[in-house]
CSV table of C-alpha atoms in Angstrom, one decimal:
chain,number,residue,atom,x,y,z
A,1,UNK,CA,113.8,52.6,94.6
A,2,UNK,CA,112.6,49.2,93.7
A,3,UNK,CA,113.2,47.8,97.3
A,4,UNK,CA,114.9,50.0,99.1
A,5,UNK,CA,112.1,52.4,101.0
A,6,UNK,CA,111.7,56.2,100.6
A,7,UNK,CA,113.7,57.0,104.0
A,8,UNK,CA,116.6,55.4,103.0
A,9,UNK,CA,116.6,57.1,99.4
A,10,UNK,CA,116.4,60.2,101.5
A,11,UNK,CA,119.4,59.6,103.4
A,12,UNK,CA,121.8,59.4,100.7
A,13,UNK,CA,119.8,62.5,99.1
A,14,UNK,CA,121.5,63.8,101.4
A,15,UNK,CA,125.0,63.5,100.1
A,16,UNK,CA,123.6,64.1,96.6
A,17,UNK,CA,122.5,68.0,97.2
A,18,UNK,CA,125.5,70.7,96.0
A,19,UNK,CA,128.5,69.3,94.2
A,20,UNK,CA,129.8,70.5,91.1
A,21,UNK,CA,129.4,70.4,87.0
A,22,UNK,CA,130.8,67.4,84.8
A,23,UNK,CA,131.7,67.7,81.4
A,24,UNK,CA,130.0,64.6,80.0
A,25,UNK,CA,131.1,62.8,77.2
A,26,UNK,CA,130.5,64.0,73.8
A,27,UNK,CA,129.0,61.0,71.8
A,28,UNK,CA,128.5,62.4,68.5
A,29,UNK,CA,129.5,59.9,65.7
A,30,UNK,CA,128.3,60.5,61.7
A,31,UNK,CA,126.1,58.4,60.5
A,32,UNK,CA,127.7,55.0,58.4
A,33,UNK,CA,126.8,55.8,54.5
A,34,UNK,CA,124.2,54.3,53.3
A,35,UNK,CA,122.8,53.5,56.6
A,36,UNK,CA,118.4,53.3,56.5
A,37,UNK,CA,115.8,52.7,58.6
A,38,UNK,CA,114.0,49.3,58.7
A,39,UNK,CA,110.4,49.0,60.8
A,40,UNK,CA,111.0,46.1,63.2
A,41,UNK,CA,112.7,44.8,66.5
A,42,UNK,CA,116.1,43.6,66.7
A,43,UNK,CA,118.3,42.5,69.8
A,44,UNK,CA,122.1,44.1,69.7
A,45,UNK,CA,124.5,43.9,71.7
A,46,UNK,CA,127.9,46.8,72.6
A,47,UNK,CA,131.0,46.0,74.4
A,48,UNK,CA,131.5,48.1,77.4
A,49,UNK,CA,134.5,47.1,80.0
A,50,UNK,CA,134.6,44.7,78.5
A,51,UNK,CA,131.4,43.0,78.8
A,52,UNK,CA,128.5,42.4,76.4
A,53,UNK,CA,125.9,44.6,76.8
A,54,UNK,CA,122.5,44.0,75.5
A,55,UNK,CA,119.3,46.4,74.4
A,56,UNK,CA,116.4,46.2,72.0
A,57,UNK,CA,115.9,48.8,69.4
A,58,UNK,CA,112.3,49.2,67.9
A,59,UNK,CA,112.2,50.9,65.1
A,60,UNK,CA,108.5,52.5,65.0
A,61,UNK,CA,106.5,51.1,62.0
A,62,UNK,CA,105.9,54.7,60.6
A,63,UNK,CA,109.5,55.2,60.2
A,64,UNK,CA,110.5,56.1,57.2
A,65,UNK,CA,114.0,54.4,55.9
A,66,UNK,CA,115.6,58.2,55.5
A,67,UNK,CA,114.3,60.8,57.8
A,68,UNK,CA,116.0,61.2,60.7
A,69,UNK,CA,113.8,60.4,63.7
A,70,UNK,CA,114.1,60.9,67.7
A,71,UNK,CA,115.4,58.1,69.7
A,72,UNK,CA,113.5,57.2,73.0
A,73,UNK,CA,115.3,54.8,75.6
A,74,UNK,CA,113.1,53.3,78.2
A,75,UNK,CA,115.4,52.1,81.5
A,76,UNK,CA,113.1,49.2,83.3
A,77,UNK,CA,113.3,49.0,87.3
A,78,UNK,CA,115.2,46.8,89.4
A,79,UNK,CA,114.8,42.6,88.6
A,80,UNK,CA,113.4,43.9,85.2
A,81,UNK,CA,115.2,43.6,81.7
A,82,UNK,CA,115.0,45.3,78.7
A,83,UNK,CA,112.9,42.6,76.9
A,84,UNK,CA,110.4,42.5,79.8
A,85,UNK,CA,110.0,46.8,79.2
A,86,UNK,CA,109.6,46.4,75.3
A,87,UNK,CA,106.7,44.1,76.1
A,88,UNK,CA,104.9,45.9,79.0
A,89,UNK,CA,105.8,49.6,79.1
A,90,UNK,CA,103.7,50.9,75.9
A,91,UNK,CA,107.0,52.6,74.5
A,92,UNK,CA,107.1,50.5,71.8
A,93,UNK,CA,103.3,50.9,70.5
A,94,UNK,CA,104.0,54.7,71.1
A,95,UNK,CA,107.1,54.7,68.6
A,96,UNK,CA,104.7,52.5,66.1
A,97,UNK,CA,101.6,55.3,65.9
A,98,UNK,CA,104.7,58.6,65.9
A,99,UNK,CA,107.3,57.1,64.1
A,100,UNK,CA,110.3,57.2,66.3
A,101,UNK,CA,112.9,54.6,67.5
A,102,UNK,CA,112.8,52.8,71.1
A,103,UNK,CA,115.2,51.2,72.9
A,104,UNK,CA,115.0,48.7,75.6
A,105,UNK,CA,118.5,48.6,77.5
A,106,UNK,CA,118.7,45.9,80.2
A,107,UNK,CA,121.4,46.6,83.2
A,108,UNK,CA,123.6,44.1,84.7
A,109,UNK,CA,122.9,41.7,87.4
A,110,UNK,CA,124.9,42.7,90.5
A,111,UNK,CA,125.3,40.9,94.4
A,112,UNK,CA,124.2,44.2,96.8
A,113,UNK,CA,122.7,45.2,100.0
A,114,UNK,CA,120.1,47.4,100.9
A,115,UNK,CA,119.4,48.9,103.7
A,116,UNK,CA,115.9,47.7,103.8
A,117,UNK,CA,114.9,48.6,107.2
A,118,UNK,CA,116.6,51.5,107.9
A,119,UNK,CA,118.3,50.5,110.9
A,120,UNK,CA,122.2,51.6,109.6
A,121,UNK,CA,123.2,48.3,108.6
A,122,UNK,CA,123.0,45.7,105.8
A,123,UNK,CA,123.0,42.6,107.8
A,124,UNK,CA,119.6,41.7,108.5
A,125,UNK,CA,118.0,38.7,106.4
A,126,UNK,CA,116.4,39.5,103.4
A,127,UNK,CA,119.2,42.0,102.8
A,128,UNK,CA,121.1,40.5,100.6
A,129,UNK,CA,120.2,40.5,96.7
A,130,UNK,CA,121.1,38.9,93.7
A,131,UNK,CA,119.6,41.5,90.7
A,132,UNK,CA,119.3,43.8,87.8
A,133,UNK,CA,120.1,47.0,88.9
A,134,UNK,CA,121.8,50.3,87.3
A,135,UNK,CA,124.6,52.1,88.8
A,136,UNK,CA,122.3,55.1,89.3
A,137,UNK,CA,124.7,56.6,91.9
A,138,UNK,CA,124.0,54.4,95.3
A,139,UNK,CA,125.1,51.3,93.5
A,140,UNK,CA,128.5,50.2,95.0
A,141,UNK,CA,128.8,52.7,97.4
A,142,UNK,CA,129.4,51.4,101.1
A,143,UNK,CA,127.4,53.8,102.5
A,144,UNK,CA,125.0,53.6,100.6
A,145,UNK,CA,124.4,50.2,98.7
A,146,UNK,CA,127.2,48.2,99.1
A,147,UNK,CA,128.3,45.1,96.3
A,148,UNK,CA,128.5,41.9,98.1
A,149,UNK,CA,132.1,40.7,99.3
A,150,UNK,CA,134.0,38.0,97.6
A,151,UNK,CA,132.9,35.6,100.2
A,152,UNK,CA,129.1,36.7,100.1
A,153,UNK,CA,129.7,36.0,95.9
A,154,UNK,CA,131.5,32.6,96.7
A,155,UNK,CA,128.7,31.4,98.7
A,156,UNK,CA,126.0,32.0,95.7
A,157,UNK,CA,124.9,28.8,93.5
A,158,UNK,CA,127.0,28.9,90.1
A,159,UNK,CA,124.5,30.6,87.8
A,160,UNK,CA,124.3,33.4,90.1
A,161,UNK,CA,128.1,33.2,90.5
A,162,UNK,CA,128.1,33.7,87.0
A,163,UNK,CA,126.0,36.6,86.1
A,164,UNK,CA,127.7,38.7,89.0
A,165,UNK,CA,131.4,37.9,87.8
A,166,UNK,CA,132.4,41.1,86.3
A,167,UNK,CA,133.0,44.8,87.8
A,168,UNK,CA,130.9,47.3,88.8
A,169,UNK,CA,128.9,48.5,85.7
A,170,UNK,CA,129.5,51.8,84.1
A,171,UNK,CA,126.4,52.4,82.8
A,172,UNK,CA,127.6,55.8,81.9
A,173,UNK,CA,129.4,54.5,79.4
A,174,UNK,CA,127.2,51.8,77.9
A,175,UNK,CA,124.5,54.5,77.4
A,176,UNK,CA,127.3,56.5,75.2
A,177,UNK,CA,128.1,53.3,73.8
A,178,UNK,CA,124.6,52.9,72.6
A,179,UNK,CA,123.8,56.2,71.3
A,180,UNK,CA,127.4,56.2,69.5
A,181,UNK,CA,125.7,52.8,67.9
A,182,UNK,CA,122.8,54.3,67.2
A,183,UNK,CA,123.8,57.0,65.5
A,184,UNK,CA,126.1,54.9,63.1
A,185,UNK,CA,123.9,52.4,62.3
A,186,UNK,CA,120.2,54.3,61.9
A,187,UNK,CA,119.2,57.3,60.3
A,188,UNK,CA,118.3,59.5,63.8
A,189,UNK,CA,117.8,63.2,65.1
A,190,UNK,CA,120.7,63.3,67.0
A,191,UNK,CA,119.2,66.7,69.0
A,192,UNK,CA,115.9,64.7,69.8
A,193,UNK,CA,116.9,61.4,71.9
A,194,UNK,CA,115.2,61.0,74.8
A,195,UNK,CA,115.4,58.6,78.2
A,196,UNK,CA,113.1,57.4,80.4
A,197,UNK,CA,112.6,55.1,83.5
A,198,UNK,CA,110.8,53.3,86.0
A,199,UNK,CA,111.8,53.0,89.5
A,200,UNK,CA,115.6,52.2,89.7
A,201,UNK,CA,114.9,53.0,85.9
A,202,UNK,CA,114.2,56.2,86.5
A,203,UNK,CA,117.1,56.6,89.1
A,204,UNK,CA,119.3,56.2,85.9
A,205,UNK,CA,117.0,58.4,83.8
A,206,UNK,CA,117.4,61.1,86.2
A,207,UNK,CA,121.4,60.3,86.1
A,208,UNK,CA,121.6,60.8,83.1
A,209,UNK,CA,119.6,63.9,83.4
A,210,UNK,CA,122.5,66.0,85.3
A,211,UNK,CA,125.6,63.6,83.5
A,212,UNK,CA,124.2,63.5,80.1
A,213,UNK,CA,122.7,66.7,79.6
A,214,UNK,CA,124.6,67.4,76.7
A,215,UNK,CA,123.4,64.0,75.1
A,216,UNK,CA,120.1,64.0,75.9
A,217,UNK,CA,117.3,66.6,75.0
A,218,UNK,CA,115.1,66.0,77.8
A,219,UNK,CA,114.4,63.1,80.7
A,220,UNK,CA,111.4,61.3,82.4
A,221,UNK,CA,111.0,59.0,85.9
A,222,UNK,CA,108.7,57.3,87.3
A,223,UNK,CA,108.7,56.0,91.0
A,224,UNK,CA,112.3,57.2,91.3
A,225,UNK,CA,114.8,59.9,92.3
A,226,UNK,CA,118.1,61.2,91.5
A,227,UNK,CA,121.2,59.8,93.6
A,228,UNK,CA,124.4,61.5,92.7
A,229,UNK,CA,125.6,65.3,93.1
A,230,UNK,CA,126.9,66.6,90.2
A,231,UNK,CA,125.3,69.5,88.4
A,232,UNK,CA,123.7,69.4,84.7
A,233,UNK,CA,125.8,71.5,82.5
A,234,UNK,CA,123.0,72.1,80.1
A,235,UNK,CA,119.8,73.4,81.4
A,236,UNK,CA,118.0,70.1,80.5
A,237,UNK,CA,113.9,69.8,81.3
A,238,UNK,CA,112.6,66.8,83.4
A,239,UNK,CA,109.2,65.3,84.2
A,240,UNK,CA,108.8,63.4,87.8
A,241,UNK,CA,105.6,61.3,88.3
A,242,UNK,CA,104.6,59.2,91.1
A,243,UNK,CA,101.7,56.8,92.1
A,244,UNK,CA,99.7,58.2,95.6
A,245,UNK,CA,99.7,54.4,96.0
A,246,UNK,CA,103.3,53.4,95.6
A,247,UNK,CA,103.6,51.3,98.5
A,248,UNK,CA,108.0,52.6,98.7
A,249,UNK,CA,106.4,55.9,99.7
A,250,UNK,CA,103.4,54.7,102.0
A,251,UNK,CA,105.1,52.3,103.9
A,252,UNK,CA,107.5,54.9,106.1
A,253,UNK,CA,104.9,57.5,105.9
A,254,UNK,CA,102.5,55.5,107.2
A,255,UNK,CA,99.5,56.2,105.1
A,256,UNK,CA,97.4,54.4,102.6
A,257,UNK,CA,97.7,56.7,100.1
A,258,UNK,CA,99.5,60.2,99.3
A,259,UNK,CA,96.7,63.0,99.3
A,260,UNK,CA,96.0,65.3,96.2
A,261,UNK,CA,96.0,68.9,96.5
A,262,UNK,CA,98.4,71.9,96.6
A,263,UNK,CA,99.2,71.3,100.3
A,264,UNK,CA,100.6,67.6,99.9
A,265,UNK,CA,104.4,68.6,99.4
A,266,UNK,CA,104.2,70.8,102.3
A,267,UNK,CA,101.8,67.5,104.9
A,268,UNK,CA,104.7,65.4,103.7
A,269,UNK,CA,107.8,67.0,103.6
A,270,UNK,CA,109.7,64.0,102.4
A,271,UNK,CA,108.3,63.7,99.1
A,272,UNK,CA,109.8,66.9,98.2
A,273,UNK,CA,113.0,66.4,100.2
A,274,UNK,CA,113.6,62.9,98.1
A,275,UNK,CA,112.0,63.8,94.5
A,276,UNK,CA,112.0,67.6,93.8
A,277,UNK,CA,114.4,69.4,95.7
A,278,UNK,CA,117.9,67.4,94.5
A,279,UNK,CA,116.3,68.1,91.2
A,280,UNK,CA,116.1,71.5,91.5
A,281,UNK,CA,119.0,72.1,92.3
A,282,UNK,CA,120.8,70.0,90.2
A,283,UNK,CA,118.8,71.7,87.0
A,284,UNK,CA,119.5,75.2,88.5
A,285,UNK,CA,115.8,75.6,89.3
A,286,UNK,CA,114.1,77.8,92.0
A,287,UNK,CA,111.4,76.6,94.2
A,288,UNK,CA,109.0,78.8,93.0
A,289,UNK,CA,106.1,76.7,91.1
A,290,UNK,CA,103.0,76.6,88.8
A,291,UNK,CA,100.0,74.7,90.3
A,292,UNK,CA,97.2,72.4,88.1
A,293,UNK,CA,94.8,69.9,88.6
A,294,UNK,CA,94.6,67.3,85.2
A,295,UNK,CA,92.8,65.1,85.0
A,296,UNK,CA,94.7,61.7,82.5
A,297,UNK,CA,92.3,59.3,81.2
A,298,UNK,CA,89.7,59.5,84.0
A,299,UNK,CA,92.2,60.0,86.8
A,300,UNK,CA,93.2,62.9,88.9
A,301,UNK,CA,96.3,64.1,89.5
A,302,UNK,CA,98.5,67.0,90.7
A,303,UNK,CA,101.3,69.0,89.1
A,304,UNK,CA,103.8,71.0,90.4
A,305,UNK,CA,105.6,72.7,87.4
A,306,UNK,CA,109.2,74.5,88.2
A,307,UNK,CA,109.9,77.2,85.5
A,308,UNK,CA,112.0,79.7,87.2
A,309,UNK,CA,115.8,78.9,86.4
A,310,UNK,CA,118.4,80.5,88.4
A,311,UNK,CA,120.6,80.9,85.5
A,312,UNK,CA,118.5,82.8,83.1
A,313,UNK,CA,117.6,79.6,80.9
A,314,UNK,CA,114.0,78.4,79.8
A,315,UNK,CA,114.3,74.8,81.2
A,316,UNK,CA,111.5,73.2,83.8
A,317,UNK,CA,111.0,70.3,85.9
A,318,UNK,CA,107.6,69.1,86.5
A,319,UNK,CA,106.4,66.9,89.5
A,320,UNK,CA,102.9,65.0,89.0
A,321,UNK,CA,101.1,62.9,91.7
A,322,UNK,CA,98.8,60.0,89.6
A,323,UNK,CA,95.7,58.7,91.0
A,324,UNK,CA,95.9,55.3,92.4
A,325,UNK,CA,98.5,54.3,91.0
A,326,UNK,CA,100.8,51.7,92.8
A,327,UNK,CA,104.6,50.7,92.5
A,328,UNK,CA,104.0,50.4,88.6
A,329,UNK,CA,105.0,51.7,85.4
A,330,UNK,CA,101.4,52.9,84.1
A,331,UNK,CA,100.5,51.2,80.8
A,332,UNK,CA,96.5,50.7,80.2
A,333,UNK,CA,96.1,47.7,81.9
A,334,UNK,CA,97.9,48.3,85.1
A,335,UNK,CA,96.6,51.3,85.4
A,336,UNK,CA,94.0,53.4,83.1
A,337,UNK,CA,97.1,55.6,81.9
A,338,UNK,CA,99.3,54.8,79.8
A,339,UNK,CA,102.8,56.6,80.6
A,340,UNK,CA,104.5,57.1,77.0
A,341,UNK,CA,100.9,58.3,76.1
A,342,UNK,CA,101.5,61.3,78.4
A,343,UNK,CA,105.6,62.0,77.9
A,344,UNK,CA,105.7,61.8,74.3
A,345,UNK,CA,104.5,65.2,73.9
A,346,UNK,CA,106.4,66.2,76.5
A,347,UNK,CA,109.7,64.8,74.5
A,348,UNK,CA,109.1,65.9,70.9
A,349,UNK,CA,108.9,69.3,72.1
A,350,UNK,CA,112.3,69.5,73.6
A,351,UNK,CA,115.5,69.4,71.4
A,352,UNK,CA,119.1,70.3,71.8
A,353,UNK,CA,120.6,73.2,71.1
């Protein structure tokens, strides 16, 4: 949701409610002997369709060189990059002060069209893009968010030419092909690896939610919703936060900012339509919800937690509204929160099976 506007996000929600269980990919490699830990920050690279694919894993400086530590992946928003994340998201002094390992992945860059003004066409000026972006489940779709033609990627200047000459990305597959890496070269928890997101970011987090579930112990977005229709096949947990000043959500509501209070989801109807209700389903959840008030580092906020699973299992999504915050991945200096701050508790106490 980094440019394209709530309304449009809740059209192809539509198509993304019902459809049916995956079997995701089972990822599990042992550990290379003699593999260790070292504290630091390192650039590496997998192949995937063939394509090199890049991320940067932080190994937290409390880490110890043989105990097996959880894995946190932090998926930056649209026009970001994994280096840009590692730098500004807070992820990376979080794994320093718990002792964990974060990764930075950066997606391709991709021609596509959004649908930017809602009018059923992605024609107008301004359109047109040339940009990071994960396939989170719109990407590529004609419907939905088409790829440019090869007449549109002709016309570009050769360096764009360049970094949008290869295929759609499966970004399915480069996240097993970093965890399979991961797991062979580092000494982790393979029941505590975690991923979360900002914007388009969390688009893929939330992905990965319902087609990882298996892989992943437990998920966290920001500014972002889910966009495909399959169903989890493990009853995976999920946090959902969102700025009342995220200017994606004010803009076709027409409001300066998104209210607190219990009766927000029902004044605006399409805040639950985009962000909670494919997520319900999706994790087998009811609608039936626990209500608080925090208050994070001086600012208010509301919380919807979902706890009642229509499968009989113990999993939950929660959906917070933050205080002022805008179109931003909260971090201490954007904003008085800082993000990883509030999910790493959140994450260490879920694990696998």
């Amino acid at each position: 949701m980094q440019r394209s506007t709530i309304l449009a996000l809740a059209l192809s929600t539509l198509a993304a409610c019902g459809g049916s269980t995956t079997d995701p990919v089972d990822t599990t490699t042992p550990p290379q002997t003699g593999v260790s830990n070292t504290p630091g920050t390192t650039n590496r690279t997998v192949t995937v369709q063939g394509l090199t694919r890049e991320f940067v894993v932080h190994v937290g400086a409390t880490v110890g060189a043989k105990v097996a530590v959880p894995i946190v992946f932090m998926n930056h928003g649209t026009s970001g990059d994994g280096p840009q994340f590692f730098n500004t998201s807070g992820w990376r002094e979080k794994a320093d002060a718990e002792g964990f390992i974060a990764v930075f992945p950066s997606a391709l860059t991709h021609c596509l069209h959004e649908d930017e003004n809602n009018d059923g066409d992605f024609t107008d000026a301004g359109e047109q893009h040339v940009t990071t972006k994960w396939a989170h489940g719109e990407l590529g779709d004609p419907a939905r968010m088409p790829l440019c033609t090869a007449a549109e990627v002709a016309a570009l200047i050769a360096s764009n030419r360049a970094l949008v000459n290869h295929p759609l990305a499966d970004d399915l597959a480069f996240f097993d092909a970093m965890v399979s890496y991961l797991k062979q070269n580092y000494v982790v928890d393979p029941k505590a690896i975690y991923v979360s997101g900002f914007s388009n970011g969390s688009q893929m987090a939330n992905r990965l939610a319902v087609d990882r579930s298996v892989v992943f112990a437990a998920t966290a977005g920001h500014a972002g919703g889910i966009s495909v229709p399959t169903i989890a096949s493990r009853a995976i947990s999920a946090v959902l936060t969102l700025g009342t000043r995220d200017d994606r959500v004010l803009t076709p509501l027409a409001i300066t900012a998104i209210p607190l209070g219990e009766s927000t989801l029902a004044q605006y109807p399409l805040i639950p339509f985009v962000f909670i209700q494919p997520m319900l389903t999706q994790l087998r959840l009811t609608s039936a919800y626990i209500y608080d008030e925090p208050t994070i580092n001086g600012k208010r906020a509301s919380r919807w937690t979902f706890r009642t699973s229509t499968v009989g299992a113990s999993n939950s999504l929660s959906f917070t509204l933050l205080e002022d915050n805008t179109h931003s991945y909260p971090n201490g200096s954007n904003h008085p929160v800082v993000m990883a701050n509030v999910l790493w508790p959140f994450f260490k106490a879920q694990r696998l099976p």
